[in-house]
XYZ file of C-alpha atoms in Angstrom:
647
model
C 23.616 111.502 -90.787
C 26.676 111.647 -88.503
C 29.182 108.842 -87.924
C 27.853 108.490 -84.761
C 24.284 108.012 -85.635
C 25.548 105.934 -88.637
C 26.994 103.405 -86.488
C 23.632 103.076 -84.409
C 21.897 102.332 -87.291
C 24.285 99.537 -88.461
C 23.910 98.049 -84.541
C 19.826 98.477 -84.520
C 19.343 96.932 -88.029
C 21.662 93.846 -86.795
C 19.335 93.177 -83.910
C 16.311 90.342 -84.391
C 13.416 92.213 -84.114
C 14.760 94.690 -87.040
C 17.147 92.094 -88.919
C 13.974 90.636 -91.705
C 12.558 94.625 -92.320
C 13.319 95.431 -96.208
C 15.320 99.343 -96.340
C 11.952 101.052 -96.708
C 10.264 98.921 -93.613
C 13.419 99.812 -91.172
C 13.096 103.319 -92.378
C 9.587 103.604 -91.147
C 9.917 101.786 -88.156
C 13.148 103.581 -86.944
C 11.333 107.074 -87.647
C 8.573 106.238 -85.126
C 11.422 105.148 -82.230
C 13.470 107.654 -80.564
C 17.153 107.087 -79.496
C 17.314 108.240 -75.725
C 21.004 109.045 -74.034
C 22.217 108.548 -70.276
C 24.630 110.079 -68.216
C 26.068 107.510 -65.634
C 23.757 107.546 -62.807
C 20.735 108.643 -65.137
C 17.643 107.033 -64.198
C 16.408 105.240 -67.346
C 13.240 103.923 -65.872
C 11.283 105.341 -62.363
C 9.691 102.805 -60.560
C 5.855 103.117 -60.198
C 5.557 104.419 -63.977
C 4.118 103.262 -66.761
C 5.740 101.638 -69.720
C 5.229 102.817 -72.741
C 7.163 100.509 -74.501
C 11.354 98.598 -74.544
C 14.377 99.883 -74.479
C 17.233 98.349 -76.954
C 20.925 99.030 -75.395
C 22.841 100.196 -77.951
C 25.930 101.547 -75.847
C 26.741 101.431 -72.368
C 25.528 99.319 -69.017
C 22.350 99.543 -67.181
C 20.819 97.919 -63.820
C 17.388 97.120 -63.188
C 17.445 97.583 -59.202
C 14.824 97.446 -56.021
C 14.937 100.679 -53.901
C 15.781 98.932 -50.685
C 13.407 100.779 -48.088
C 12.808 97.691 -45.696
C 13.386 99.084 -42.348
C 12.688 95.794 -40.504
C 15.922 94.625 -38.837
C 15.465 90.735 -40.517
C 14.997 92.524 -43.708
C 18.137 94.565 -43.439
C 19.911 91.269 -42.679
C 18.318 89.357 -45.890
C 19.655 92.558 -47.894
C 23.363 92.411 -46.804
C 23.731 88.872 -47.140
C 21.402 87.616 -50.248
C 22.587 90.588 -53.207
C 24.997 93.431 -53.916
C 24.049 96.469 -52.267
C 25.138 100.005 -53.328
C 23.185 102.797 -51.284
C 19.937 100.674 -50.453
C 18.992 99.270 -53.104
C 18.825 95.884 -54.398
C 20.385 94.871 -58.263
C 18.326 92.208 -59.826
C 20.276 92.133 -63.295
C 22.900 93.864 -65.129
C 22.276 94.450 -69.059
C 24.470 95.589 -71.880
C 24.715 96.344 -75.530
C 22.402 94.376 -77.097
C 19.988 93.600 -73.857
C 16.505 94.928 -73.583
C 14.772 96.416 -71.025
C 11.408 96.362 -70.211
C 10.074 92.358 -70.400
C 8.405 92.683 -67.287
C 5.599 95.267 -68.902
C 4.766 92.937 -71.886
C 1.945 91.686 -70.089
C 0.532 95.124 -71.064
C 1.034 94.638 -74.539
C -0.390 91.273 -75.388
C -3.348 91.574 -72.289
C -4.363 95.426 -73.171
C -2.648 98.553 -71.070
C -3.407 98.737 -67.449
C -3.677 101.713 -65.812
C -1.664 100.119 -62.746
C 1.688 102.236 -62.836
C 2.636 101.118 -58.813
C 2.686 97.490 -60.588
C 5.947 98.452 -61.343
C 8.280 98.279 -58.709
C 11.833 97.658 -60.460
C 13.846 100.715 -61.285
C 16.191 100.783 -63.846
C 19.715 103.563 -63.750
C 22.940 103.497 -66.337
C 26.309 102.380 -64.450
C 27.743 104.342 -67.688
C 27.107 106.189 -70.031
C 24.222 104.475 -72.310
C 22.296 104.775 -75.329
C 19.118 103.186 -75.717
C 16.297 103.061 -78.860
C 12.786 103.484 -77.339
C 10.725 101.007 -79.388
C 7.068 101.897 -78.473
C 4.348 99.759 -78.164
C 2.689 100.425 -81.613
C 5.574 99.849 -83.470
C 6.176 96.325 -81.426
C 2.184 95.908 -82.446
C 3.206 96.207 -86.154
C 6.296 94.120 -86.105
C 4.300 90.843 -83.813
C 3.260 89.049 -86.708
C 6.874 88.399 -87.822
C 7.620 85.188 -86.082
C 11.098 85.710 -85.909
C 10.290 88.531 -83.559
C 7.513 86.817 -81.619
C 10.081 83.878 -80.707
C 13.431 86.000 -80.251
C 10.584 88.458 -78.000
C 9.188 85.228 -75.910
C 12.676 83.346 -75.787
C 14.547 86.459 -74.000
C 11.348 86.287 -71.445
C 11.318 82.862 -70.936
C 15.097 83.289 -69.929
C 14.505 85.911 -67.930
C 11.703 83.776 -66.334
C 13.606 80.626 -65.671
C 16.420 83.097 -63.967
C 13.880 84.641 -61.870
C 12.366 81.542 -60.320
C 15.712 80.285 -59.832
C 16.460 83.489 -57.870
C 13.366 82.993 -55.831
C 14.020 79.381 -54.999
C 17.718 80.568 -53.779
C 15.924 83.342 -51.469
C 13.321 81.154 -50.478
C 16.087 78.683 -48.971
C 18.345 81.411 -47.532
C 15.333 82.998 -45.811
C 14.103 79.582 -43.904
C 18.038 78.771 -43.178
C 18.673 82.029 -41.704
C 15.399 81.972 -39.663
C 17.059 78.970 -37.839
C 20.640 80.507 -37.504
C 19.900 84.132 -36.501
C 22.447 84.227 -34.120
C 24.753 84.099 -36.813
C 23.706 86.972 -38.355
C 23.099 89.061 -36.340
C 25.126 92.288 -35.092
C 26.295 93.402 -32.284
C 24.238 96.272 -31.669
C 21.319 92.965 -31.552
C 22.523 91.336 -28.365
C 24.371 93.883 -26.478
C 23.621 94.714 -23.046
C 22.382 98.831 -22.818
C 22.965 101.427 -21.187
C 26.640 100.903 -21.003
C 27.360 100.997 -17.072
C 30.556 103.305 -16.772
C 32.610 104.812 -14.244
C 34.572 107.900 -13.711
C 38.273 107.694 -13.337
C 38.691 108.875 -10.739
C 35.931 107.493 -8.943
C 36.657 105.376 -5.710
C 37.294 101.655 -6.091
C 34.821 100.685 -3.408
C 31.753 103.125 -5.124
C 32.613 101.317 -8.526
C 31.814 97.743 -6.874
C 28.915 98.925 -5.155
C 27.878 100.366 -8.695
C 28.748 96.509 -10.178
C 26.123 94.988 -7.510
C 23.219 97.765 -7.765
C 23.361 97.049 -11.683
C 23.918 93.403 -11.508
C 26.933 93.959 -14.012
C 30.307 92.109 -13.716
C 31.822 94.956 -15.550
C 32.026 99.069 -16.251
C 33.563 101.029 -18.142
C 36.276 103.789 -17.086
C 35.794 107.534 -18.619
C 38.049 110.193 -18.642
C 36.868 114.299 -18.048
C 35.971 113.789 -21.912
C 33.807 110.693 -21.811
C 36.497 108.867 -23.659
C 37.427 105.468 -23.099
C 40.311 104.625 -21.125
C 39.666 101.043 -19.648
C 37.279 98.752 -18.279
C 36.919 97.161 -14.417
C 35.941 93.624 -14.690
C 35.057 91.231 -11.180
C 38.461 89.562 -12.148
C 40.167 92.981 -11.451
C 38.506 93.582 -8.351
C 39.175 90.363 -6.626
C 42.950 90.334 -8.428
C 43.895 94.129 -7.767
C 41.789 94.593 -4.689
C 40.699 91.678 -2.504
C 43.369 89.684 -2.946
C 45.764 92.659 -2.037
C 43.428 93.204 1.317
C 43.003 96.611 0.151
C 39.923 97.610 1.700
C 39.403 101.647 0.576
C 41.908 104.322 -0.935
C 42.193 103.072 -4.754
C 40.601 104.813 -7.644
C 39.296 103.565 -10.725
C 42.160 104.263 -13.172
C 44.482 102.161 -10.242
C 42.367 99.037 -10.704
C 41.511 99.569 -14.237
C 42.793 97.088 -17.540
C 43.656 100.306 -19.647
C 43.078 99.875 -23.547
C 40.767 97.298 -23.342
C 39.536 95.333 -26.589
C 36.609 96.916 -27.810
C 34.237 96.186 -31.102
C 32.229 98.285 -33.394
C 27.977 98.277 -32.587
C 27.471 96.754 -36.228
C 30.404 94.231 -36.087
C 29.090 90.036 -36.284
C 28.861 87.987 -33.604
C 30.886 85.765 -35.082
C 33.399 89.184 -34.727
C 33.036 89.322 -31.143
C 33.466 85.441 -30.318
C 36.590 85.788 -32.572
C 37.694 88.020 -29.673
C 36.510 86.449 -27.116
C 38.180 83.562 -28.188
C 41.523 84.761 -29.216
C 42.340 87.265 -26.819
C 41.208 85.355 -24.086
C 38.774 88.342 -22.219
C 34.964 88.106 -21.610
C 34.020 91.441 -22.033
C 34.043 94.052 -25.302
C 33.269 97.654 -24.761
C 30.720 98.576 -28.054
C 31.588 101.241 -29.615
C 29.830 103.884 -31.483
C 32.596 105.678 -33.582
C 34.339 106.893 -29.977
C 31.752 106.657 -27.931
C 30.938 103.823 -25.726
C 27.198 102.695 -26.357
C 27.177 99.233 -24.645
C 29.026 96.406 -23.369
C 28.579 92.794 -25.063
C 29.924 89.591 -22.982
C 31.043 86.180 -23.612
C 28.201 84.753 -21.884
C 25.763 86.627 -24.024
C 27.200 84.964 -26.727
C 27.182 81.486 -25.557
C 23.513 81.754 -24.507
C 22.669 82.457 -28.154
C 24.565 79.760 -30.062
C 28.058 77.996 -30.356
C 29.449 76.426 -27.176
C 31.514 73.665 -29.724
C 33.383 76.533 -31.047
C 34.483 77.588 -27.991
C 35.588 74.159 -26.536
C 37.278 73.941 -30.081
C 39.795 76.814 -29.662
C 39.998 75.704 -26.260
C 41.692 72.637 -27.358
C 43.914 74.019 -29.595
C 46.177 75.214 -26.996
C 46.058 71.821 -25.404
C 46.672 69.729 -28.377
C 50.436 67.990 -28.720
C 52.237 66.749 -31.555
C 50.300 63.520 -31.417
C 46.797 64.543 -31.268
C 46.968 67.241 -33.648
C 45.861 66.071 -36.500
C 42.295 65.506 -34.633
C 41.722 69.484 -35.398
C 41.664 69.438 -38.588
C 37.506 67.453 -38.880
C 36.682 70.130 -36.094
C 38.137 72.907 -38.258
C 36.513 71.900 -40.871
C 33.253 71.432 -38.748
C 33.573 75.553 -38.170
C 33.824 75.664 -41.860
C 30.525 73.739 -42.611
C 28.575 75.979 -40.310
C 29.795 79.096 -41.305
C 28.971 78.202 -44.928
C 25.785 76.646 -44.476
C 24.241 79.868 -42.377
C 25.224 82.185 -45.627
C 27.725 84.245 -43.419
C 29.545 86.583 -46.219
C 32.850 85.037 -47.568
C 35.064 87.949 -46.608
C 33.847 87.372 -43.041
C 33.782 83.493 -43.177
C 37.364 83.960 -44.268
C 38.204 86.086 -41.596
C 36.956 84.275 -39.038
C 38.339 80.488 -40.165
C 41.408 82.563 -40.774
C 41.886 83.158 -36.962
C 41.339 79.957 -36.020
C 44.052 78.627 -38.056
C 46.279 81.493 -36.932
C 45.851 80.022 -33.356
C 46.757 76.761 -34.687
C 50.003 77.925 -36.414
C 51.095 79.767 -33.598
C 50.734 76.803 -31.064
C 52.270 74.303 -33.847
C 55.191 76.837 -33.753
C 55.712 77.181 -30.186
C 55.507 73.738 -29.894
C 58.267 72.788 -32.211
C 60.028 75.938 -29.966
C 59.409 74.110 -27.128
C 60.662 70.229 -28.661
C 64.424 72.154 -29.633
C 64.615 74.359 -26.678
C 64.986 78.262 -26.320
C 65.768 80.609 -29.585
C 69.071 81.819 -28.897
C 68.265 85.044 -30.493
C 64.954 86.861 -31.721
C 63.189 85.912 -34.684
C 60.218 85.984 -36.175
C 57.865 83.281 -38.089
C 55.661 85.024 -41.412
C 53.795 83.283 -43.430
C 52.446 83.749 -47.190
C 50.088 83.411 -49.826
C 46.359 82.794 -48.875
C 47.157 82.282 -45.353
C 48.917 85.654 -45.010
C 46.449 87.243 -47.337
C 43.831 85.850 -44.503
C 41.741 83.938 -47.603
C 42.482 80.538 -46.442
C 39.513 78.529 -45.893
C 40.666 74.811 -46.133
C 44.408 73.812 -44.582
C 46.467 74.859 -47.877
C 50.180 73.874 -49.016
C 52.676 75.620 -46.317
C 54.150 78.622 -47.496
C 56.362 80.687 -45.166
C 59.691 81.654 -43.884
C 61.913 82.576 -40.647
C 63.886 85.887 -40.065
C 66.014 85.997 -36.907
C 68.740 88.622 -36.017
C 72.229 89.234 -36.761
C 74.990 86.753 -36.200
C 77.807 85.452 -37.472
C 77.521 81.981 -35.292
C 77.212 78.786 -37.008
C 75.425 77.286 -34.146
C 72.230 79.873 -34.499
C 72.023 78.816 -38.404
C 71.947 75.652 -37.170
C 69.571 75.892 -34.397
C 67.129 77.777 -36.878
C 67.996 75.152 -39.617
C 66.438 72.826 -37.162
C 63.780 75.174 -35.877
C 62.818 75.546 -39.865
C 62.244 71.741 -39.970
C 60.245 71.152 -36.977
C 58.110 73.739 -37.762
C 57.328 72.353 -41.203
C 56.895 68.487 -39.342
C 54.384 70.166 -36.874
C 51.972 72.018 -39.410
C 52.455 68.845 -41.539
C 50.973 66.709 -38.486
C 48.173 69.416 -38.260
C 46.784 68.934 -41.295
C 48.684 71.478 -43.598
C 50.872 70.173 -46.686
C 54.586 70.388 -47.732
C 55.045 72.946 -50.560
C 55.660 71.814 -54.008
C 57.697 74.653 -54.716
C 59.529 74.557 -51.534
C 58.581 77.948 -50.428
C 58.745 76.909 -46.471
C 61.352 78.137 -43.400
C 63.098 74.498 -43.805
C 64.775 75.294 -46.859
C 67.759 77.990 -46.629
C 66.617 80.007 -49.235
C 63.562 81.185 -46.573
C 65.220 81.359 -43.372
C 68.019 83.863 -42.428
C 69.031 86.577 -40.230
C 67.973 90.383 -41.278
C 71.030 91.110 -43.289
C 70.195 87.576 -45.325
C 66.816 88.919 -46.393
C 68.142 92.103 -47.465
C 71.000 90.581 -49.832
C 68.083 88.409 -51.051
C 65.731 91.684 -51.708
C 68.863 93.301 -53.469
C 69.381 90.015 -55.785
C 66.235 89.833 -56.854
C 65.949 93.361 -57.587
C 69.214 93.083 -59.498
C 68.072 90.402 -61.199
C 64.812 91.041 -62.065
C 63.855 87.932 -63.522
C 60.087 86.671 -64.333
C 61.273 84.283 -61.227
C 62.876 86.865 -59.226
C 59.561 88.871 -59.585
C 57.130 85.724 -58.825
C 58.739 85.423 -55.747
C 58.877 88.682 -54.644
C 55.287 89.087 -55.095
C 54.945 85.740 -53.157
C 57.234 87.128 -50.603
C 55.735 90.628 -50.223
C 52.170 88.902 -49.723
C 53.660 88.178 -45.927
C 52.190 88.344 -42.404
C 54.005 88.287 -39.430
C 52.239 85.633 -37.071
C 54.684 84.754 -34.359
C 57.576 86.704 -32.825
C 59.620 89.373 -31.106
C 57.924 92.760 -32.841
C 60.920 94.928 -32.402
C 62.563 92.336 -34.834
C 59.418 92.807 -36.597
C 60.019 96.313 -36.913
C 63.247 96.378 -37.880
C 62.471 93.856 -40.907
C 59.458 96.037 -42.166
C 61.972 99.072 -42.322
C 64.712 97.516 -43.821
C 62.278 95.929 -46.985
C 61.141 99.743 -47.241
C 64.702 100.952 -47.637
C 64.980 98.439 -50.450
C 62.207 98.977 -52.073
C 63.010 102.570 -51.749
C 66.395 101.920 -53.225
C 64.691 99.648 -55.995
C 62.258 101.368 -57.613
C 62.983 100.267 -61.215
C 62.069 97.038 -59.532
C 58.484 97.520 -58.973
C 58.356 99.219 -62.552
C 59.510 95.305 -63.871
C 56.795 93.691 -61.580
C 54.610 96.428 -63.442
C 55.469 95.250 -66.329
C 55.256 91.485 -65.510
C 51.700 91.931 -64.529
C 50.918 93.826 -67.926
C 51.803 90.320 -69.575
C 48.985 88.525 -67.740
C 45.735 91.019 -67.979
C 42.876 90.102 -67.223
C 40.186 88.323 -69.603
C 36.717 89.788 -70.748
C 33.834 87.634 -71.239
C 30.686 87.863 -72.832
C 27.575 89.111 -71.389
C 26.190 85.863 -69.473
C 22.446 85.563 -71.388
C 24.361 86.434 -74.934
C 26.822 83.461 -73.815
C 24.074 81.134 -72.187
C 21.891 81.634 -75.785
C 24.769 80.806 -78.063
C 26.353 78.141 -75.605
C 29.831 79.548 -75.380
C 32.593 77.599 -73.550
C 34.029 79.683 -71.826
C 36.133 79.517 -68.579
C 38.398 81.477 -66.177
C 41.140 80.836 -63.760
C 39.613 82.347 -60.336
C 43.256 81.894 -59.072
C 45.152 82.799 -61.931
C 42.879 85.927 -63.650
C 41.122 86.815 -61.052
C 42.885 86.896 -57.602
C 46.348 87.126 -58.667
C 46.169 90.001 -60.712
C 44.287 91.608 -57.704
C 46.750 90.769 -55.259
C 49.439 91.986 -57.673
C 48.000 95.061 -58.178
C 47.179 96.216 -55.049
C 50.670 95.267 -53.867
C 52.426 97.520 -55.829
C 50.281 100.527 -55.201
C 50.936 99.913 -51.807
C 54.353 98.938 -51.748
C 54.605 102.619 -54.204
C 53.511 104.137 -51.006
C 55.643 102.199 -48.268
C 52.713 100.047 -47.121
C 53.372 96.495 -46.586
C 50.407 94.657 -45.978
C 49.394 91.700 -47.041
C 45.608 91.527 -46.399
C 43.638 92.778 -49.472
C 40.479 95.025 -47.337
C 43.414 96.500 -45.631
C 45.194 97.463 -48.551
C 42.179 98.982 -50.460
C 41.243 101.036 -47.211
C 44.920 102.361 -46.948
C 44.708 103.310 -50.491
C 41.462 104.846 -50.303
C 42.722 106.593 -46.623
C 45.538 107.699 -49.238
C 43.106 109.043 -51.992
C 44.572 106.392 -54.644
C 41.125 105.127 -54.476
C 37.863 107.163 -54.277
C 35.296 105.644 -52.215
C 33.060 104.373 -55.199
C 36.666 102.622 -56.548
C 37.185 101.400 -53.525
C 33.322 99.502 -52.967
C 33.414 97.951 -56.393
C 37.188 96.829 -55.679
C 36.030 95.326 -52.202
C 32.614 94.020 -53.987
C 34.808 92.300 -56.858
C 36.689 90.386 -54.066
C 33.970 89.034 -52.071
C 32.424 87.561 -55.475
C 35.873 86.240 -56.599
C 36.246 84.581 -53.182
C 32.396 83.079 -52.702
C 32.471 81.546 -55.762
C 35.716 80.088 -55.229
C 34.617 79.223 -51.715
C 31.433 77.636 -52.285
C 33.428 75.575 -55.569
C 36.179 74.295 -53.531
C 34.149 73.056 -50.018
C 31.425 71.602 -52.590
C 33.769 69.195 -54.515
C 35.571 68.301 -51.059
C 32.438 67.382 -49.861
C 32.560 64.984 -52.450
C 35.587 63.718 -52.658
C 36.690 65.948 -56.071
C 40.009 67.456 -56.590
C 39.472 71.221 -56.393
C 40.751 73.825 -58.943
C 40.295 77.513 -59.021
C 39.423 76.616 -63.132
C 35.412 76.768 -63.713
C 33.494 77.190 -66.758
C 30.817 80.430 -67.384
C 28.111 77.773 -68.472
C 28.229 76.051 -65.109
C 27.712 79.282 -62.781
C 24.623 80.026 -61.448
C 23.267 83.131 -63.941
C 23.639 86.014 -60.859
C 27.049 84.404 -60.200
C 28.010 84.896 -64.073
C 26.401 88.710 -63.850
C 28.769 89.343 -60.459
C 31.486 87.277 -61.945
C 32.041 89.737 -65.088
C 31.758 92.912 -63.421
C 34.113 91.908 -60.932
C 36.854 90.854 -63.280
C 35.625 94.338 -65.289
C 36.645 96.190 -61.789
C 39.923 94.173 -61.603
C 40.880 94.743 -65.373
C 40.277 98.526 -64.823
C 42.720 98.377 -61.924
C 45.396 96.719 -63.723
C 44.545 99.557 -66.296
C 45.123 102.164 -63.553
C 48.254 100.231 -62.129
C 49.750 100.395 -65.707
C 48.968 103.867 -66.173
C 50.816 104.958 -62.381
C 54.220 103.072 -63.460
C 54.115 104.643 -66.909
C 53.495 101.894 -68.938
């Protein structure tokens, strides 16, 4: 007997339904099973098959999966939202070493063998390399009068039972709450207007209006020789560029046109498109399919679906003061609710209450411009942490800091000193929080001119101290949100000549990270059955490390960017990342984040101080299933990380 097969015999002989057999008994029953090995991807069990009998994992992870074939639009919907989805099909449970698979057919064994194999609908395919022991049917027949194996066989399906009716009851209320928010849910492709009305460049003004009335459209779009997009003609062009000029003839298309126009992908959200409405101030989006222009969606095809408070919400933004705005927050908040309560994903929750808070920072800004008087030079306002990372959610401490240009006048440091402070008072009266750590534009240490910030980059590479790395990873998390962009620009170049410079300083933030990897847990049912306290830091082990990570890949490769979907794109654009990294990376996130979502607005709802802290035991069990292969994913990147910078 090899090692190898030694060592399975030492795991199978540990496991309850072979732990009471004498030497001679596990002989015998061991000789009658057959140990069966996977390649990743290996199908382990076809659906519409019969069973002949379970599968022990002895090495290796396995999923018992759905084929996803439901071409019904609803159904499609149900699928993105409800489960993870890898290539259209549906995971119902992950299993391990020491898992079993094939419960659902014991109703075979103790009622008789049907002859029903499309009874079985569940598929089951290693996500690595597995062993399994095939224990068939007899040989479970000979062992069912031990009771030991009778109650570990009926306690694992009872489990699996009690986590399958919970599953159901979760569907079962996500189904009738979608039915009544389908608006929400839906695409774009759903409720755009087709076939997209478009007009040639050079096409004559007067013809293009005439085309706007015989199609009762208040818009078309403008092609060039190669059907390409080049602009759009809206009724405000006409009566701005034309009627109001008294032109009456002689103008073509491209004269009148808004070149570049906003435009939006056919299976972007609606919630995607109102975002634009709403922040770029337009009423009309171009759909796109890849480059071609498949439809046109409008603001008022929008508001006849759903969502008229959202708009008169952002609308009042710009129109708050000082005094009044502190009344945004509750309607904020309001957003929130909805957005939560219709199951729209996290990522996209996120994104969307992250633009609304954008707006607010912005106008809190330019009204503490507008209170002091007129810059007198560029600069630029960033901010940091989850707001820059776009993952805020609720109003968070302020974190953020001020960059203006060169100058050697006391009264510009003093007029940002200033700025710096009013700033902080105005975000304070909106709802947001002073920092603890003091990581905001009114202190000196984050406010400056250009050349500040780089002696500040150059000290803490210098000094590479746990601090001095902390807050360079705080720092490098930034987002520019208000601002001259050619000051902009010449920030972003100057932190890539120092970390060009510095490159033994992202090898110390390396090697800061390696202090802090990230835990391993338990498989969920093993934990559940042997009531295991364990916890996790969401914050901490989970998103930190994450955010770390990615950062210094990117900042490796000159990208600064602080949004994490952006990051793992530009490293899969790079080839860092193959696509299948780059899905489980972006899966790991959106399970990190809902979780900590759904957490945090619960005990606020309540009244409860939130922490990013939970306990296994008090997941729901497909939370604790995504939970641990997420932090898996994240662990393997810091793995990766450590292996790029040598260490």
């Amino acid at each position: 007997m090899s090692r190898h097969q030694e060592n399975n015999c030492n795991e199978i002989r540990k496991h309850p339904i072979f732990v009471g057999l004498s030497e001679t008994r596990f002989d015998e029953v061991l000789d009658a099973c057959v140990l069966k090995h996977y390649q990743k991807n290996d199908k382990v069990l076809y659906s519409k098959t019969p069973r002949e009998g379970l599968l022990l994992i002895l090495k290796g992870v396995a999923e018992v999966f759905v084929a996803s074939g439901a071409s019904n639009e609803r159904q499609s919907n149900l699928d993105h939202h409800t489960s993870r989805r890898y290539d259209q099909k549906e995971v119902l449970e992950v299993l391990q070493k020491g898992d079993m698979i094939g419960f659902s057919s014991l109703a075979d064994f103790l009622g008789g063998k049907t002859e029903e194999p499309e009874r079985y609908a569940v598929e089951v395919q290693a996500v690595e390399d597995a062993t399994c022991l095939h224990i068939p049917y007899p040989v479970i027949q000979t062992l069912w009068d031990d009771p030991a194996v009778r109650d570990f066989v009926l306690q694992q399906a009872t489990i699996r039972l009690q986590d399958i009716y919970a599953s159901f009851a979760e569907q079962v209320q996500l189904a009738n709450k979608w039915g009544e928010s389908e608006p929400f849910i839906r695409r774009i492709q759903d409720v755009m207007n087709e076939p997209v009305i478009a007009a040639d460049m050079e096409d004559d003004v007067q013809d293009v209006a005439l085309m706007m009335v015989e199609h009762s459209t208040s818009s078309v779009v403008v092609l060039n020789d190669n059907d390409q997009l080049i602009g759009i003609i809206t009724e405000k062009d006409l009566v701005q560029r034309v009627v109001a000029r008294g032109i009456g003839s002689g103008l073509f298309a491209h004269e009148v046109m808004t070149p570049h126009p906003y435009i939006i992908s056919r299976d972007a959200y609606y919630y995607e498109a109102m975002s634009s409405f709403l922040m770029n101030g337009i009423k009309h989006l171009p759909v796109m399919d890849g480059a071609k222009v498949i439809g046109m969606v409008t603001l008022s095809d929008l508001l006849r679906k759903k969502n008229r408070g959202t708009m008169e919400l952002l609308q009042s933004v710009e129109q708050s003061t000082f005094n009044n705005l502190h009344e945004l927050e509750p309607a904020m908040y309001e957003v929130l609710a909805n957005l939560i309560q219709d199951g729209i994903p996290t990522v996209h929750t996120l994104e969307v209450m992250t633009k609304l808070y954008d707006r607010l920072v912005r106008h809190a800004v330019q009204l503490a411009v507008e209170k002091i008087g007129k810059p007198p030079v560029p600069f630029g306002f960033y901010l940091m942490g989850s707001g820059a990372r776009a993952e805020q959610f609720m109003l968070t401490d302020q974190d953020h800091f001020l960059v203006y240009d060169n100058t050697k006048e006391a009264e510009v440091s003093l007029y940002f000193e200033e700025l710096g402070k009013e700033i902080v008072q105005h975000l304070v009266a909106a709802g947001y929080k002073t920092c603890p750590g003091f990581m905001m534009a009114s202190y000196a240490d984050w406010r400056g001119t250009l050349e500040d910030w780089q002696g500040r980059l150059r000290s803490w590479a210098l000094r590479a101290t746990n601090e001095n790395l902390l807050l360079a990873h705080n720092f490098l998390s930034y987002r520019h949100i208000y601002g001259e962009e050619s000051l902009h620009d010449q920030f972003e170049e100057m932190i890539r000549e120092q970390l060009g410079k510095s490159r033994i300083f992202l090898y110390r933030m390396a090697e800061l990270e390696k202090e802090h990897p990230v835990p391993t847990f338990d498989h969920p049912i093993r934990a559940l059955f042997r009531m295991k306290k364990e916890s996790v830091d969401l914050k901490k082990q989970a998103l930190f490390p994450l955010h770390h990570c990615l950062q210094l890949l990117c900042a490796k490769h000159d990208f600064l960017e602080g949004r994490t979907l952006k990051q793992i794109d530009f490293l899969q654009d790079r080839h860092v990342f193959s696509e299948e990294t780059a899905d489980k990376l972006k899966f790991a996130y959106e399970v990190v984040l809902r979780i900590r979502v759904e957490r945090a607005w619960n005990a606020y709802r309540v009244g409860e101080t939130s922490t990013s802290e939970i306990e296994f035991n008090h997941l729901r069990t497909k939370d604790k299933e995504e939970l641990m292969m997420a932090l898996k994913t994240i662990r393997q990147l810091q793995g990766e990380v450590m292996a790029t910078f040598g260490l």
